[in-house]
Amino acid sequence: MATFRNACGECRYITPWLKESEAERRIIEHYARHHPDVVPGGAQQINGGGGGGGCGGCGAIALGLLVLLVIISLAGQK
């Protein structure tokens, strides 16, 4: 299950990893208390919770290498 955290765009506050709705509620509360005249902004991070050990870009790298090998093999044929 994915968890989310939100970072304040005005200071260094970051919510803990939470469910999306809870992280959003906390950043809105933070803005209301510490930056009352500012529209809530900042950034949201997503932790996919896939258990780790994976490589996010490995599929793209493998596909790129495969295409490169095909190009090299075709270039070697006359």
XYZ file of N, CA and C in Angstrom:
234
model
N 0.824 -1.173 0.000
C 0.000 0.000 0.000
C 0.874 1.244 0.000
N 0.564 2.179 -0.873
C 1.348 3.397 -0.980
C 1.084 4.317 0.202
N 2.123 5.020 0.601
C 1.979 6.055 1.609
C 2.466 7.364 1.006
N 2.045 8.456 1.593
C 2.329 9.769 1.041
C 2.873 10.671 2.138
N 3.670 11.663 1.731
C 4.038 12.728 2.648
C 4.088 14.020 1.851
N 3.740 15.089 2.527
C 3.689 16.395 1.891
C 4.737 17.297 2.513
N 5.368 18.103 1.683
C 6.362 19.060 2.140
C 5.819 20.467 1.953
N 6.023 21.287 2.951
C 5.593 22.681 2.900
C 6.453 23.430 1.880
N 5.823 24.310 1.129
C 6.560 25.120 0.159
C 7.142 26.384 0.765
N 6.830 26.652 2.021
C 7.277 27.885 2.663
C 8.389 27.652 3.683
N 8.430 26.455 4.266
C 9.448 26.137 5.273
C 9.866 24.678 5.087
N 10.567 24.142 6.046
C 11.098 22.781 5.907
C 10.201 21.698 6.498
N 8.968 22.024 6.817
C 8.068 21.044 7.419
C 7.710 19.955 6.401
N 7.752 18.701 6.867
C 7.343 17.544 6.057
C 6.479 16.653 6.942
N 5.344 16.230 6.412
C 4.498 15.317 7.172
C 5.166 13.947 7.221
N 4.800 13.112 8.192
C 5.283 11.728 8.163
C 4.611 10.955 7.014
N 5.092 9.756 6.728
C 4.454 8.907 5.719
C 3.094 8.473 6.246
N 2.036 8.835 5.505
C 0.662 8.579 5.935
C -0.195 8.200 4.743
N -1.451 7.859 5.011
C -2.417 7.723 3.926
C -2.544 9.089 3.274
N -2.892 9.108 2.001
C -2.915 10.359 1.245
C -3.803 11.416 1.899
N -5.000 11.035 2.296
C -5.934 12.014 2.869
C -5.405 12.588 4.186
N -4.754 11.749 4.993
C -4.214 12.222 6.268
C -3.034 13.163 6.045
N -2.159 12.833 5.084
C -1.021 13.710 4.781
C -1.509 15.066 4.278
N -2.542 15.063 3.437
C -3.091 16.323 2.941
C -3.730 17.121 4.075
N -4.450 16.451 4.967
C -5.074 17.140 6.097
C -4.017 17.814 6.964
N -2.917 17.106 7.199
C -1.874 17.658 8.069
C -1.166 18.847 7.437
N -0.932 18.811 6.113
C -0.249 19.952 5.491
C -1.175 21.163 5.466
N -2.469 20.936 5.288
C -3.431 22.045 5.330
C -3.463 22.659 6.731
N -3.464 21.814 7.757
C -3.425 22.316 9.133
C -2.135 23.085 9.401
N -1.014 22.592 8.866
C 0.264 23.275 9.035
C 0.202 24.672 8.429
N -0.315 24.760 7.212
C -0.428 26.067 6.568
C -1.347 26.987 7.364
N -2.446 26.468 7.877
C -3.383 27.295 8.643
C -2.720 27.864 9.901
N -1.877 27.071 10.546
C -1.218 27.522 11.780
C -0.014 28.413 11.522
N 0.838 28.025 10.558
C 2.129 28.699 10.387
C 2.182 29.684 9.218
N 1.329 29.535 8.239
C 1.324 30.409 7.058
C -0.124 30.750 6.702
N -0.846 31.423 7.587
C -2.285 31.613 7.399
C -2.684 32.418 6.168
N -1.807 33.250 5.661
C -2.152 34.082 4.506
C -1.663 33.492 3.186
N -1.200 32.247 3.220
C -0.651 31.606 2.024
C -1.515 30.411 1.643
N -1.775 30.267 0.344
C -2.513 29.103 -0.155
C -1.610 27.879 -0.015
N -2.107 26.774 0.558
C -1.264 25.584 0.718
C -0.659 25.131 -0.607
N 0.614 24.827 -0.554
C 1.338 24.377 -1.746
C 2.369 23.347 -1.341
N 3.532 23.426 -1.939
C 4.590 22.484 -1.625
C 4.582 21.314 -2.585
N 5.033 20.175 -2.098
C 5.171 18.996 -2.955
C 4.682 17.757 -2.217
N 4.271 16.766 -2.993
C 3.839 15.499 -2.418
C 4.769 14.401 -2.909
N 5.198 13.543 -1.996
C 6.027 12.391 -2.337
C 5.212 11.129 -2.121
N 5.436 10.142 -2.999
C 4.717 8.872 -2.907
C 5.727 7.766 -2.665
N 5.461 6.966 -1.647
C 6.261 5.776 -1.364
C 5.418 4.593 -1.813
N 5.798 3.965 -2.910
C 5.001 2.914 -3.511
C 4.745 1.715 -2.622
N 5.582 1.475 -1.646
C 5.357 0.374 -0.719
C 5.444 -0.990 -1.370
N 6.212 -1.096 -2.437
C 6.325 -2.353 -3.141
C 7.214 -3.368 -2.455
N 7.761 -3.035 -1.326
C 8.597 -3.987 -0.615
C 10.079 -3.823 -0.894
N 10.431 -2.888 -1.761
C 11.837 -2.644 -2.038
C 12.443 -3.731 -2.909
N 13.716 -3.586 -3.163
C 14.444 -4.563 -3.947
C 14.266 -4.398 -5.442
N 13.344 -3.582 -5.872
C 13.111 -3.385 -7.292
C 13.939 -2.249 -7.838
N 13.971 -2.185 -9.136
C 14.697 -1.120 -9.819
C 13.700 -0.405 -10.715
N 13.330 0.805 -10.368
C 12.298 1.533 -11.083
C 12.576 1.716 -12.565
N 13.817 1.950 -12.947
C 14.143 2.193 -14.348
C 14.787 1.005 -15.038
N 14.833 -0.151 -14.401
C 15.515 -1.314 -14.967
C 14.856 -1.800 -16.251
N 13.529 -1.733 -16.302
C 12.843 -2.170 -17.518
C 13.214 -1.302 -18.705
N 13.277 -0.001 -18.504
C 13.646 0.919 -19.587
C 15.093 0.695 -20.016
N 15.974 0.446 -19.061
C 17.381 0.181 -19.384
C 17.507 -1.118 -20.178
N 16.804 -2.153 -19.743
C 16.856 -3.443 -20.440
C 16.318 -3.307 -21.862
N 15.217 -2.582 -22.031
C 14.652 -2.368 -23.359
C 15.619 -1.590 -24.237
N 16.255 -0.575 -23.679
C 17.239 0.212 -24.428
C 18.412 -0.638 -24.881
N 18.896 -1.506 -23.999
C 20.003 -2.388 -24.368
C 19.590 -3.377 -25.461
N 18.366 -3.885 -25.366
C 17.865 -4.804 -26.384
C 17.799 -4.120 -27.746
N 17.278 -2.902 -27.781
C 17.203 -2.148 -29.041
C 18.604 -1.892 -29.581
N 19.530 -1.536 -28.708
C 20.909 -1.300 -29.131
C 21.533 -2.559 -29.720
N 21.297 -3.714 -29.102
C 21.828 -4.972 -29.632
C 21.235 -5.296 -31.006
N 19.949 -5.041 -31.194
C 19.314 -5.281 -32.490
C 19.926 -4.372 -33.545
N 20.133 -3.108 -33.211
C 20.730 -2.168 -34.167
C 22.135 -2.606 -34.538
N 22.923 -3.010 -33.546
C 24.298 -3.456 -33.805
C 24.308 -4.713 -34.676
N 23.410 -5.649 -34.390
C 23.375 -6.879 -35.185
C 22.937 -6.596 -36.626
N 21.982 -5.688 -36.800
C 21.538 -5.340 -38.152
C 22.624 -4.581 -38.910
N 23.388 -3.762 -38.219
C 24.468 -3.010 -38.859
C 25.613 -3.935 -39.275
N 25.780 -5.037 -38.553
C 26.840 -5.988 -38.879
C 26.523 -6.859 -40.083
N 25.234 -6.961 -40.437
C 24.831 -7.756 -41.592
C 24.961 -6.910 -42.850
N 25.452 -7.540 -43.926
C 25.589 -6.807 -45.188
C 24.832 -7.488 -46.282
